Coordinates of C-alpha atoms in Angstrom, one line a residue:
Chain Z
M8 CA -7.0 13.3 11.9
A9 CA -7.0 9.6 12.9
A10 CA -3.8 8.0 14.0
Q11 CA -1.8 6.5 11.1
E12 CA -0.3 3.0 11.2
S13 CA 1.4 0.9 8.6
T14 CA 0.2 -2.6 8.4
R15 CA 3.7 -4.0 8.0
V16 CA 4.9 -2.2 11.1
E17 CA 2.0 -3.5 13.0
Y18 CA 2.7 -7.0 11.8
G19 CA 6.3 -6.7 13.2
K20 CA 4.9 -5.7 16.6
A21 CA 2.2 -8.4 16.6
L22 CA 4.7 -11.1 15.7
L23 CA 7.0 -10.0 18.5
Q24 CA 4.2 -10.0 21.0
L25 CA 2.9 -13.4 19.9
G26 CA 6.4 -14.8 19.9
K27 CA 6.5 -14.0 23.6
E28 CA 3.2 -15.8 24.2
N29 CA 3.8 -18.9 22.0
P30 CA 7.2 -20.6 21.9
D31 CA 6.2 -22.7 18.8
I32 CA 6.1 -19.5 16.7
V33 CA 9.2 -19.2 14.4
A34 CA 9.9 -16.6 11.7
L35 CA 11.7 -16.7 8.4
D36 CA 12.8 -14.0 6.1
A37 CA 14.7 -13.7 2.8
D38 CA 17.0 -10.8 3.5
L39 CA 14.3 -8.3 4.0
S40 CA 13.7 -8.5 7.7
G41 CA 14.0 -4.7 8.0
S42 CA 11.4 -4.0 5.4
T43 CA 9.0 -6.8 6.4
Q44 CA 9.5 -5.9 10.1
T45 CA 10.4 -9.5 11.2
K46 CA 13.6 -7.9 12.5
H47 CA 12.0 -7.3 15.9
F48 CA 11.2 -11.0 16.3
A49 CA 14.7 -11.9 15.1
K50 CA 16.3 -9.7 17.7
A51 CA 14.1 -11.1 20.6
F52 CA 14.2 -14.7 19.5
P53 CA 17.4 -15.4 17.5
Q54 CA 17.1 -19.1 17.9
R55 CA 13.6 -19.1 16.4
F56 CA 14.4 -16.8 13.5
F57 CA 15.8 -18.1 10.2
N58 CA 17.2 -15.8 7.6
L59 CA 17.4 -17.8 4.3
G60 CA 19.2 -15.1 2.4
V61 CA 18.0 -14.1 -1.0
A62 CA 16.2 -17.4 -1.6
E63 CA 12.5 -17.2 -1.4
Q64 CA 11.8 -20.7 -2.8
D65 CA 14.0 -22.2 -0.2
M66 CA 12.4 -20.1 2.5
L67 CA 8.9 -21.3 1.8
G68 CA 10.1 -24.9 1.6
T69 CA 11.9 -24.5 4.9
A70 CA 8.8 -23.1 6.4
A71 CA 6.9 -26.2 5.2
G72 CA 9.4 -28.4 7.0
L73 CA 9.2 -26.4 10.2
A74 CA 5.4 -26.7 10.1
L75 CA 5.8 -30.5 9.6
G76 CA 8.0 -30.4 12.7
G77 CA 5.2 -28.9 14.8
K78 CA 6.2 -25.2 14.6
I79 CA 4.1 -22.3 13.5
P80 CA 6.2 -20.6 10.9
F81 CA 5.7 -17.0 9.7
A82 CA 7.5 -16.4 6.4
S83 CA 8.0 -12.9 5.2
T84 CA 9.4 -11.1 2.2
F85 CA 8.0 -8.7 -0.4
A86 CA 4.7 -9.8 -1.8
M87 CA 6.0 -10.1 -5.3
F88 CA 8.8 -12.5 -4.4
A89 CA 6.7 -14.6 -1.9
T90 CA 3.9 -15.2 -4.3
G91 CA 5.6 -14.8 -7.7
R92 CA 9.0 -16.3 -7.2
A93 CA 7.9 -19.0 -4.8
W94 CA 4.4 -19.7 -6.1
E95 CA 5.0 -23.3 -7.0
Q96 CA 6.7 -24.0 -3.6
I97 CA 3.6 -22.5 -2.0
R98 CA 1.4 -24.7 -4.1
Q99 CA 3.3 -28.0 -3.8
S100 CA 5.0 -27.8 -0.5
I101 CA 2.4 -25.9 1.5
A102 CA -1.1 -25.6 0.1
Y103 CA -1.3 -29.1 -1.4
T104 CA -1.2 -30.7 2.0
K105 CA -2.6 -27.7 3.9
L106 CA 0.5 -27.1 6.0
N107 CA 0.4 -24.7 8.8
V108 CA 2.5 -22.0 7.2
K109 CA 1.7 -18.3 7.5
I110 CA 3.0 -16.1 4.7
V111 CA 2.9 -12.4 5.6
A112 CA 4.2 -10.4 2.7
S113 CA 4.8 -6.7 2.7
H114 CA 5.0 -4.2 -0.2
G115 CA 1.7 -5.1 -1.9
G116 CA 0.4 -2.8 -4.6
V117 CA 1.8 0.3 -6.3
S118 CA 2.0 2.4 -3.1
V119 CA 5.4 0.7 -2.8
G120 CA 6.5 3.7 -4.9
E121 CA 10.0 4.4 -6.1
D122 CA 11.2 0.8 -6.3
G123 CA 9.0 0.5 -9.4
G124 CA 7.0 -2.1 -11.2
S125 CA 9.5 -5.0 -10.5
H126 CA 8.8 -4.7 -6.8
Q127 CA 5.1 -3.7 -6.8
A128 CA 3.0 -6.8 -6.4
V129 CA -0.2 -6.2 -8.4
E130 CA -1.0 -9.9 -9.0
D131 CA -0.3 -11.5 -5.5
L132 CA -3.9 -11.7 -4.5
A133 CA -4.8 -13.5 -7.7
L134 CA -1.9 -15.9 -7.3
M135 CA -2.9 -16.8 -3.7
R136 CA -6.7 -16.7 -4.2
I137 CA -6.5 -19.3 -6.9
L138 CA -4.9 -21.9 -4.6
P139 CA -7.1 -24.5 -2.9
N140 CA -6.7 -24.5 0.9
M141 CA -5.3 -20.9 1.0
V142 CA -6.8 -18.2 3.2
V143 CA -6.1 -14.7 1.8
L144 CA -6.3 -11.6 4.0
V145 CA -5.6 -7.9 3.4
P146 CA -5.8 -5.9 6.6
A147 CA -7.1 -2.3 6.4
D148 CA -5.4 -0.9 9.6
G149 CA -3.2 -1.6 12.6
P150 CA -5.8 -3.3 14.9
E151 CA -7.0 -5.5 12.0
T152 CA -3.5 -6.5 11.2
R153 CA -2.8 -7.5 14.8
A154 CA -6.1 -9.3 15.0
M155 CA -5.4 -11.3 11.8
V156 CA -1.9 -12.3 12.9
R157 CA -3.2 -13.4 16.3
W158 CA -6.0 -15.4 14.6
A159 CA -3.5 -17.0 12.1
V160 CA -1.6 -18.5 15.0
E161 CA -4.6 -20.4 16.2
Y162 CA -5.8 -21.4 12.7
Q163 CA -4.5 -24.7 11.4
G164 CA -3.5 -24.2 7.7
P165 CA -1.9 -21.9 5.2
V166 CA -2.7 -18.2 5.4
Y167 CA -1.5 -15.3 3.2
I168 CA -1.6 -11.8 4.6
R169 CA -0.7 -8.9 2.5
T170 CA 0.7 -5.9 4.3
G171 CA 1.5 -2.4 2.8
R172 CA 4.3 0.0 3.1
M173 CA 2.2 3.2 3.5
P174 CA 0.6 4.1 6.8
F175 CA -3.2 4.1 6.8
P176 CA -5.6 5.7 9.3
V177 CA -6.9 3.5 12.1
I178 CA -10.5 2.3 11.6
Y179 CA -11.0 -0.5 14.2
D180 CA -10.9 -0.4 18.0
E181 CA -7.9 -1.9 19.8
D182 CA -9.9 -5.0 20.9
H183 CA -11.0 -5.8 17.3
R184 CA -11.2 -9.6 16.7
F185 CA -10.9 -11.2 13.3
E186 CA -13.4 -13.7 12.1
L187 CA -12.7 -15.9 9.1
G188 CA -15.0 -15.3 6.2
R189 CA -16.5 -12.2 7.6
G190 CA -16.7 -8.8 5.8
Y191 CA -17.5 -5.6 7.6
I192 CA -19.9 -2.8 6.8
L193 CA -18.0 0.4 7.7
R194 CA -20.7 2.8 6.5
E195 CA -24.3 2.4 5.7
G196 CA -25.8 3.5 2.4
E197 CA -28.5 2.5 0.0
D198 CA -27.6 3.7 -3.5
V199 CA -24.3 1.9 -4.3
T200 CA -21.9 -0.4 -2.5
L201 CA -18.2 0.4 -2.4
A202 CA -16.0 -2.5 -1.4
G203 CA -12.3 -2.4 -0.9
V204 CA -9.2 -4.1 0.6
G205 CA -6.2 -2.6 2.3
L206 CA -5.5 1.1 1.5
M207 CA -8.5 1.2 -0.8
V208 CA -10.9 0.7 2.1
H209 CA -9.9 4.2 3.2
H210 CA -10.3 5.5 -0.3
C211 CA -13.8 4.0 -0.5
L212 CA -14.7 5.8 2.8
E213 CA -13.5 9.0 1.3
A214 CA -15.3 8.4 -1.9
A215 CA -18.5 7.7 0.1
H216 CA -18.0 11.1 1.8
L217 CA -17.6 12.8 -1.6
L218 CA -20.7 11.0 -2.9
A219 CA -22.8 12.1 0.1
Q220 CA -22.0 15.7 -0.8
E221 CA -23.8 15.0 -4.1
G222 CA -26.7 13.3 -2.4
V223 CA -25.6 9.7 -3.1
S224 CA -25.7 7.3 -0.3
A225 CA -22.9 4.7 -0.4
R226 CA -22.5 1.5 1.7
V227 CA -18.8 0.8 2.3
L228 CA -17.5 -2.7 2.9
N229 CA -14.1 -3.8 4.1
L230 CA -13.6 -7.2 2.4
S231 CA -10.3 -7.8 4.1
C232 CA -11.0 -11.6 4.2
L233 CA -10.7 -12.0 0.4
K234 CA -10.8 -15.8 0.7
P235 CA -13.1 -17.2 1.9
L236 CA -15.1 -14.2 0.8
D237 CA -18.2 -13.1 2.8
W238 CA -20.4 -13.8 -0.2
Q239 CA -23.6 -13.3 1.8
L240 CA -22.6 -9.8 2.6
V241 CA -21.7 -9.1 -1.0
V242 CA -25.1 -10.5 -2.2
D243 CA -27.0 -8.7 0.5
S244 CA -25.3 -5.4 -0.3
A245 CA -25.9 -5.9 -4.0
R246 CA -29.6 -6.6 -3.4
L247 CA -29.9 -3.5 -1.1
T248 CA -28.0 -1.0 -3.3
G249 CA -28.3 -2.5 -6.8
A250 CA -24.9 -1.2 -7.9
F251 CA -21.4 -2.2 -6.9
V252 CA -17.8 -0.9 -7.0
T253 CA -14.7 -2.8 -6.0
A254 CA -11.4 -1.1 -5.3
E255 CA -8.0 -2.7 -4.9
E256 CA -4.3 -1.9 -5.3
H257 CA -4.0 -4.8 -7.6
L258 CA -4.8 -5.8 -11.1
A259 CA -8.6 -5.5 -11.7
T260 CA -8.4 -9.1 -12.7
G261 CA -7.9 -12.0 -10.3
G262 CA -8.3 -10.2 -7.0
L263 CA -11.2 -8.6 -5.2
G264 CA -12.9 -7.4 -8.5
S265 CA -12.9 -10.9 -9.8
A266 CA -14.0 -12.5 -6.5
V267 CA -17.0 -10.1 -6.3
S268 CA -17.8 -10.6 -10.0
E269 CA -18.0 -14.3 -9.5
V270 CA -20.4 -14.0 -6.6
L271 CA -22.6 -11.4 -8.3
A272 CA -22.7 -13.2 -11.6
E273 CA -24.0 -16.4 -9.8
H274 CA -26.2 -14.9 -7.2
C275 CA -27.3 -11.3 -7.9
P276 CA -26.1 -9.7 -11.1
V277 CA -26.0 -5.9 -10.6
P278 CA -23.9 -3.3 -12.4
L279 CA -20.3 -3.6 -11.2
Q280 CA -17.4 -1.3 -11.8
R281 CA -13.9 -2.4 -10.9
I282 CA -11.1 -0.1 -9.7
G283 CA -7.7 -1.6 -10.2
L284 CA -4.8 -1.7 -12.6
R285 CA -6.0 -2.5 -16.1
D286 CA -3.7 -5.1 -17.6
I287 CA -0.6 -3.0 -16.8
F288 CA 2.4 -3.2 -14.5
G289 CA 3.5 -0.6 -12.0
T290 CA 6.2 2.0 -12.4
S291 CA 8.5 4.2 -10.3
G292 CA 7.3 7.3 -8.6
K293 CA 6.0 8.6 -5.4
A294 CA 3.1 6.6 -4.0
E295 CA 0.6 9.5 -4.2
I296 CA 1.5 10.1 -7.8
L297 CA 1.2 6.4 -8.7
L298 CA -2.2 6.0 -7.0
K299 CA -3.5 8.9 -9.1
H300 CA -1.8 7.7 -12.2
Y301 CA -3.5 4.3 -12.0
G302 CA -6.9 5.7 -11.0
L303 CA -6.9 4.4 -7.5
M304 CA -7.9 7.7 -5.7
P305 CA -11.3 8.5 -3.9
D306 CA -12.3 10.6 -6.9
D307 CA -11.8 7.6 -9.2
I308 CA -13.9 5.4 -7.0
K309 CA -16.6 8.1 -6.9
G310 CA -16.5 8.2 -10.7
A311 CA -16.9 4.4 -10.9
A312 CA -19.8 4.7 -8.4
I313 CA -21.6 7.2 -10.6
K314 CA -21.1 5.0 -13.6
A315 CA -22.5 2.0 -11.8
L316 CA -25.5 4.1 -10.6
A317 CA -26.1 5.3 -14.2
R318 CA -26.1 1.6 -15.4
K319 CA -28.4 0.7 -12.5
N320 CA -30.8 3.4 -13.5
G321 CA -30.7 2.4 -17.2
R322 CA -28.8 5.4 -18.4
Chain V
M3 CA 29.4 -42.9 17.0
V4 CA 25.8 -43.0 18.1
A5 CA 25.2 -41.3 21.3
N6 CA 22.0 -43.1 22.2
N7 CA 20.7 -46.5 21.2
P8 CA 18.5 -46.0 18.3
I9 CA 15.7 -48.5 18.0
I10 CA 15.5 -50.2 14.6
Y11 CA 12.4 -52.0 13.4
Y12 CA 12.8 -54.5 10.7
I13 CA 11.2 -57.7 9.6
N14 CA 13.1 -60.8 10.6
K15 CA 13.3 -63.9 8.5
T16 CA 10.0 -65.2 9.6
G17 CA 8.3 -62.0 8.6
V18 CA 7.8 -60.6 12.1
H19 CA 8.7 -57.0 13.1
T20 CA 11.8 -57.1 15.3
I21 CA 13.2 -54.4 17.4
V22 CA 17.0 -54.2 17.5
T23 CA 19.2 -51.8 19.4
K24 CA 22.7 -50.9 18.4
N25 CA 24.2 -52.0 21.6
C26 CA 22.8 -55.4 21.1
Q27 CA 24.9 -55.6 18.0
E28 CA 21.9 -57.1 16.3
I29 CA 22.3 -55.3 13.1
P30 CA 20.3 -56.9 10.3
D31 CA 22.5 -59.2 8.2
I32 CA 23.2 -58.2 4.7
S33 CA 21.7 -61.3 3.1
H34 CA 18.5 -60.5 4.9
L35 CA 18.5 -56.9 3.5
R36 CA 19.2 -58.3 0.0
E37 CA 16.2 -60.6 0.3
I38 CA 14.0 -57.7 1.4
A39 CA 15.2 -55.6 -1.6
R40 CA 14.5 -58.5 -3.9
Q41 CA 10.9 -58.7 -2.6
V42 CA 10.5 -54.9 -2.8
R43 CA 11.6 -55.0 -6.4
L44 CA 9.0 -57.8 -7.1
D45 CA 6.3 -55.6 -5.6
I46 CA 7.4 -52.6 -7.6
I47 CA 7.2 -54.6 -10.9
E48 CA 3.8 -55.9 -9.9
M49 CA 2.5 -52.5 -8.9
L50 CA 3.8 -50.8 -12.1
F51 CA 2.5 -53.5 -14.4
K52 CA -1.0 -53.3 -12.8
A53 CA -1.0 -49.5 -12.7
G54 CA 0.1 -49.3 -16.3
S55 CA 1.9 -46.0 -15.7
G56 CA 4.7 -44.9 -13.3
H57 CA 8.4 -44.7 -13.0
T58 CA 10.2 -48.0 -13.3
G59 CA 13.9 -47.1 -13.6
G60 CA 14.2 -44.6 -10.7
S61 CA 12.1 -46.9 -8.4
L62 CA 14.5 -49.8 -9.0
S63 CA 17.7 -47.7 -8.7
A64 CA 16.5 -46.3 -5.3
T65 CA 15.3 -49.6 -3.8
D66 CA 18.5 -50.6 -2.0
I67 CA 18.9 -47.1 -0.6
L68 CA 15.4 -47.2 0.8
V69 CA 15.8 -50.7 2.2
A70 CA 19.0 -49.7 3.9
L71 CA 17.4 -46.6 5.4
F72 CA 14.1 -48.1 6.5
F73 CA 15.2 -51.5 7.6
A74 CA 18.6 -50.8 9.0
Q75 CA 19.0 -47.1 9.8
M76 CA 16.0 -45.0 10.7
R77 CA 14.2 -45.0 14.1
L78 CA 10.6 -45.9 13.2
N79 CA 7.5 -47.3 14.6
P80 CA 5.1 -48.6 11.9
Q81 CA 2.5 -49.3 14.5
D82 CA 2.5 -45.6 15.4
P83 CA 3.3 -43.7 12.2
C84 CA 3.2 -40.4 14.1
W85 CA 5.5 -41.5 17.0
P86 CA 7.1 -38.2 17.9
Q87 CA 10.7 -39.6 18.2
R88 CA 10.7 -41.2 14.8
D89 CA 13.3 -40.2 12.2
R90 CA 11.9 -38.4 9.2
F91 CA 12.2 -39.3 5.6
V92 CA 11.6 -37.1 2.6
L93 CA 11.4 -38.7 -0.9
S94 CA 12.4 -35.6 -2.8
K95 CA 12.5 -37.6 -6.0
G96 CA 8.8 -38.3 -5.6
H97 CA 8.5 -40.3 -8.8
A98 CA 10.2 -43.2 -7.0
A99 CA 6.9 -43.5 -5.0
P100 CA 6.4 -47.2 -5.9
A101 CA 9.6 -48.1 -4.1
L102 CA 8.7 -46.1 -1.0
Y103 CA 5.2 -47.6 -1.0
A104 CA 6.6 -51.2 -1.3
V105 CA 9.0 -50.5 1.6
L106 CA 6.3 -49.0 3.8
S107 CA 3.8 -51.8 3.3
R108 CA 6.5 -54.3 4.0
L109 CA 7.1 -52.5 7.3
G110 CA 3.4 -52.7 8.1
Y111 CA 2.3 -49.2 7.5
F112 CA -0.6 -50.4 5.4
P113 CA -1.7 -53.8 3.9
R114 CA 0.3 -55.1 0.9
E115 CA -2.9 -55.5 -1.1
E116 CA -3.1 -51.7 -1.3
L117 CA 0.1 -51.6 -3.3
F118 CA -1.9 -52.9 -6.3
T119 CA -4.3 -49.9 -6.3
L120 CA -1.4 -47.6 -7.1
R121 CA -2.5 -44.6 -9.2
Q122 CA -6.1 -45.7 -9.3
F123 CA -9.0 -43.3 -8.6
G124 CA -9.6 -43.3 -4.8
S125 CA -6.4 -45.1 -4.0
S126 CA -4.4 -44.1 -0.9
L127 CA -1.4 -44.5 -3.1
Q128 CA -1.2 -41.4 -5.3
G129 CA 1.1 -41.2 -8.4
H130 CA 3.5 -39.1 -6.3
P131 CA 3.8 -39.3 -2.5
D132 CA 0.9 -37.6 -0.6
S133 CA 1.3 -37.3 3.1
S134 CA -2.4 -36.7 3.6
C135 CA -3.5 -40.1 2.4
T136 CA -0.6 -42.6 2.9
P137 CA 0.5 -43.7 6.4
G138 CA 4.3 -43.4 6.7
V139 CA 4.7 -40.7 4.0
E140 CA 5.9 -37.7 5.8
V141 CA 5.9 -35.1 3.0
S142 CA 4.1 -34.6 -0.2
T143 CA 6.5 -34.4 -3.1
G144 CA 6.7 -34.9 -6.8
S145 CA 7.6 -31.5 -8.1
L146 CA 11.4 -31.9 -8.1
G147 CA 13.8 -29.7 -6.2
Q148 CA 11.6 -29.0 -3.2
G149 CA 12.3 -31.8 -0.8
L150 CA 15.7 -30.7 0.5
S151 CA 14.3 -27.3 1.7
I152 CA 11.5 -29.2 3.5
A153 CA 14.0 -31.6 5.1
N154 CA 16.0 -28.6 6.3
G155 CA 12.9 -27.2 8.0
M156 CA 12.2 -30.5 9.6
A157 CA 15.8 -30.7 10.8
L158 CA 15.6 -27.2 12.2
A159 CA 12.3 -28.1 14.0
S160 CA 13.9 -31.2 15.4
R161 CA 16.8 -29.1 16.8
L162 CA 14.3 -26.7 18.4
N163 CA 12.2 -29.6 19.8
G164 CA 15.2 -31.6 21.1
G165 CA 15.1 -35.3 21.1
G166 CA 17.6 -36.1 18.5
T167 CA 15.3 -36.9 15.6
R168 CA 17.3 -37.3 12.3
V169 CA 16.1 -36.3 8.9
Y170 CA 16.8 -38.2 5.7
A171 CA 16.2 -37.0 2.2
L172 CA 16.5 -39.0 -1.0
L173 CA 17.3 -36.8 -4.1
G174 CA 17.5 -37.8 -7.7
D175 CA 20.5 -36.8 -9.8
G176 CA 18.4 -35.1 -12.5
E177 CA 16.6 -33.3 -9.7
V178 CA 19.7 -31.5 -8.5
Q179 CA 19.6 -29.5 -11.7
E180 CA 16.9 -27.5 -9.9
G181 CA 18.2 -24.2 -8.4
Q182 CA 16.3 -24.6 -5.2
I183 CA 18.4 -27.6 -4.3
W184 CA 21.5 -25.4 -4.1
E185 CA 19.7 -22.8 -2.1
A186 CA 18.8 -25.6 0.3
A187 CA 22.4 -26.9 0.2
M188 CA 23.6 -23.5 1.4
T189 CA 20.9 -23.3 4.1
A190 CA 21.7 -26.8 5.5
A191 CA 25.4 -25.9 5.8
H192 CA 24.8 -22.4 7.1
Y193 CA 22.6 -23.8 9.9
R194 CA 25.0 -26.6 10.6
L195 CA 22.3 -29.3 10.2
D196 CA 24.3 -32.3 11.3
N197 CA 21.0 -34.1 12.0
L198 CA 20.3 -34.1 8.2
V199 CA 21.5 -36.7 5.8
A200 CA 20.8 -36.5 2.0
V201 CA 21.3 -39.5 -0.2
L202 CA 21.6 -38.8 -3.9
D203 CA 20.5 -41.6 -6.3
R204 CA 23.2 -41.2 -8.9
N205 CA 21.9 -43.3 -11.7
R206 CA 23.2 -41.0 -14.4
L207 CA 20.0 -41.0 -16.4
Q208 CA 17.0 -38.6 -16.7
I209 CA 14.0 -38.6 -18.9
D210 CA 15.6 -37.0 -21.9
G211 CA 18.9 -38.9 -21.7
R212 CA 22.1 -39.2 -19.9
T213 CA 22.6 -36.4 -17.2
A214 CA 25.9 -35.7 -18.8
E215 CA 24.2 -34.9 -22.0
V216 CA 21.1 -33.1 -20.8
M217 CA 22.8 -31.0 -18.1
S218 CA 26.3 -31.8 -16.7
L219 CA 26.4 -32.3 -13.0
E220 CA 30.0 -33.2 -12.5
P221 CA 32.1 -32.7 -10.5
L222 CA 29.2 -33.5 -8.2
A223 CA 31.0 -34.6 -5.0
Q224 CA 33.2 -31.5 -5.1
K225 CA 30.1 -29.3 -5.5
W226 CA 28.6 -30.7 -2.3
E227 CA 31.9 -30.5 -0.5
A228 CA 32.3 -26.9 -1.6
F229 CA 28.8 -26.1 -0.4
G230 CA 29.9 -27.2 3.1
W231 CA 28.6 -30.8 3.2
H232 CA 30.4 -33.9 4.6
T233 CA 30.3 -35.8 1.3
L234 CA 30.9 -39.4 0.7
E235 CA 30.4 -41.7 -2.3
V236 CA 29.2 -45.3 -2.1
D237 CA 27.9 -48.1 -4.3
G238 CA 24.2 -47.6 -3.9
H239 CA 23.5 -51.3 -4.4
A240 CA 26.1 -52.6 -1.9
F241 CA 24.5 -52.8 1.5
P242 CA 27.8 -52.9 3.4
E243 CA 28.8 -49.6 1.8
L244 CA 25.4 -48.0 2.2
L245 CA 25.3 -49.0 5.9
A246 CA 28.8 -47.9 6.6
G247 CA 28.1 -44.6 4.9
L248 CA 25.0 -44.0 6.9
Q249 CA 26.8 -45.0 10.1
E250 CA 29.6 -42.6 9.3
T251 CA 27.1 -39.6 9.2
H252 CA 26.3 -40.1 12.9
G253 CA 29.8 -39.0 13.7
V254 CA 29.7 -35.8 11.6
K255 CA 29.3 -32.7 13.7
G256 CA 28.4 -29.2 12.6
R257 CA 27.5 -29.9 9.0
P258 CA 25.0 -31.9 6.9
S259 CA 26.0 -35.1 5.2
M260 CA 25.6 -36.0 1.5
I261 CA 25.9 -39.6 0.4
I262 CA 26.3 -39.9 -3.3
A263 CA 25.0 -43.4 -4.0
H264 CA 26.2 -44.7 -7.4
T265 CA 23.3 -46.7 -8.8
V266 CA 22.1 -48.3 -12.0
K267 CA 18.7 -47.1 -13.3
G268 CA 16.4 -50.1 -13.5
K269 CA 18.6 -52.2 -11.2
G270 CA 17.7 -55.8 -10.8
V271 CA 16.0 -56.4 -14.2
S272 CA 18.4 -56.8 -17.0
I273 CA 16.1 -55.4 -19.7
F274 CA 15.5 -52.2 -17.7
E275 CA 19.1 -51.6 -16.5
N276 CA 20.7 -48.4 -17.8
Q277 CA 17.8 -47.9 -20.3
V278 CA 16.6 -44.2 -20.6
K279 CA 13.3 -45.5 -22.0
Y280 CA 12.2 -47.0 -18.7
H281 CA 12.3 -43.7 -16.7
G282 CA 8.6 -43.3 -17.0
V283 CA 7.5 -46.4 -18.9
T284 CA 6.0 -49.5 -17.2
P285 CA 6.7 -53.1 -18.2
S286 CA 4.7 -54.7 -21.1
K287 CA 3.3 -58.1 -20.5
E288 CA 6.4 -59.8 -21.9
E289 CA 8.7 -57.5 -19.9
Y290 CA 6.7 -58.1 -16.8
E291 CA 7.0 -61.8 -17.1
Q292 CA 10.7 -61.7 -17.8
A293 CA 11.2 -59.3 -14.9
L294 CA 9.4 -61.6 -12.5
K295 CA 11.4 -64.6 -13.8
E296 CA 14.7 -62.8 -13.2
L297 CA 13.8 -61.5 -9.8
H298 CA 12.4 -64.9 -8.7
A299 CA 15.6 -66.5 -9.8
A300 CA 17.8 -63.8 -8.2

C-alpha cells in the first residue's frame, strides 16, 4: 500500500520549510493552529505568527493589511469558517483588489467526521470559485500540497487551498511541480472520464479499477486546480470518452460538478453525472460511514460512470 | 514626543508643496488649515452636485479630521505615492470618499479636474475608495467594519519591516456597530500596536437616524478604554484639539490610540448640518448654490 499523507499535515510542514526560505512569509490562525498545522510555523517563527483568537473576519482583514505591508500572509482555519464566516471579508478586503493573501483552510468535506455538519465545509469551493481574482486549489496528496504551497508563495494574488483531515495515498513524485490552470491525467481510458478533487481523486482511481474489471476503460483526471480550470483537458477528455463523471466531497452544485458542467455545456455537451452532496448538509459520524452515506465511495462513482455510459449509448 | 523628525508635506499659502520638519517648528498654522478645509468642502459640494449621488453629511463631518491628518500629521510624498516610508491611511468609513479624494487632489496625487468625474463610468474615482485605481488610496473600503483589521495588519507589517511607519484609520460611528471592529479592537491592543491611531468621526447620525436611536454606542470612550486603547476625545472641527490629540498619540507606548472626534454631520453648510437626510443625498441645485454661497463667505 502506498504511503499515506494528510494534506493538512503536509501544509504545516511546507509552511515551516518555506518560512525558513522566505522571511516575508507570515502566518495567521484563528485558534486552530493545532488542527490546521500552522503550529509548526508558529513555534519556529513566533514573531511572524499571529493568532487572532476566535475571530475569522478579523484574521482575514489582518491578513489583507499584512499583504499591503509587503508580507506574504498564509491565513488558516477550518474551511467552513474561513469561507463562510469571513466570505465578505475575503471578497471586499482581499479579492476585490487582488491582494496577495493565501488562505489555506483545513477540514474540507464530510470526511471531517464526528464534529458534524456545522464543521464540515461542503460549500467552500462554491464560495471561493465564484469570486473574481481568486485561485482555488484542492491538493490530492502530500507532494501536490507542498508544490501548491510553494507555488502560492511566488504567485501574486489571492489563493484558496482546501486541505483535508484524512490521510490519502501518495500519487505524485516528491519533485512534483504545480502549474496554474493545469489538470492531470492519472489514468488513460477511452469509455468514460472520471474527474475528482482531493480525496475523491483516489476514489476515482479505485472506481476506474473496478470498471476495468467489467471491461470499461476509464480516464481519470485530477482537477486539483479548480479555478482556473483546465477546460481544454476537460473538453479533450469529453471528446475522447463521450461520457463524464465528476466527484467531490462538496455539494454537487457550485464546485467541480458545476465547473465541469459549465465547460461541457458551452464546448462539448456529453452525458455528465455528478457525485457530491445533493442539497444536504453533513452530519456526525465516522468519516468512512459518512462517505458511504453520502454516496462518495468508489462504488458510487462506478455506478455514476455506468449511468453516464448508458446515456452515451442512448439507453 | 516624536523620536525622529517626520517630514510633513503641505501646501503653503501660495499653493506650493512645502516640506516641514518638526524640529524646524514650522507646523502649519491653524488659519491655513482652516482655509484648506474650506476649499476641500467647496470641492466636496461641487463633486457631489456633479455626481448626483454620494454621501454629503459624512464627507463634511470628516473633512477637518482628514485635513489635520494629511496636511499636518502624516509623513507623505504625493510625488511618490508608494514611497516606502510613508505613513498609511485607511478610510474605513469608505463612503466619505469625496472628502478623501478632495484632500488627495489638493496634495497633488492627481489633477483636481478628476474630482468632477466622481462615480462616472471609467472614472479613477469610484463611489467608494479603490486602491487599484486612485493614487494615494491605500486600501479599498466601503463595506463597513473592515478597515480597522486591515490597519492592524499594516501596523504589524510596519513593525516587522522596521522604519517607524505609522498607520491611521478613520472610522464612522455607525460603523462601530459592526462586530469585526471589536475583534480588531482586541487585536490591536493584544499586539500592542502603538504605531496605530484610529480616529472615530462621532457625528451621532447614521442613515436610519440618530445612532442613539438606531443602536446605542455609549459609553463609547469607556468601551475603547476597556478594550485597552489609549482613548481621548476632541472637537473634530477644532484644529488645535485635533493636532494636540494626534501629537499626544506619538507618546503612547504599548497600546493603540483612539481619538474620538466629536463632529457635526454636514459641517460647514447650515442646511446640511445635523440632518439625517443628507447622509446619502446630494445637494439639489438650490442647495448647491446656497452651500457655495455659505462656503465662499466663510
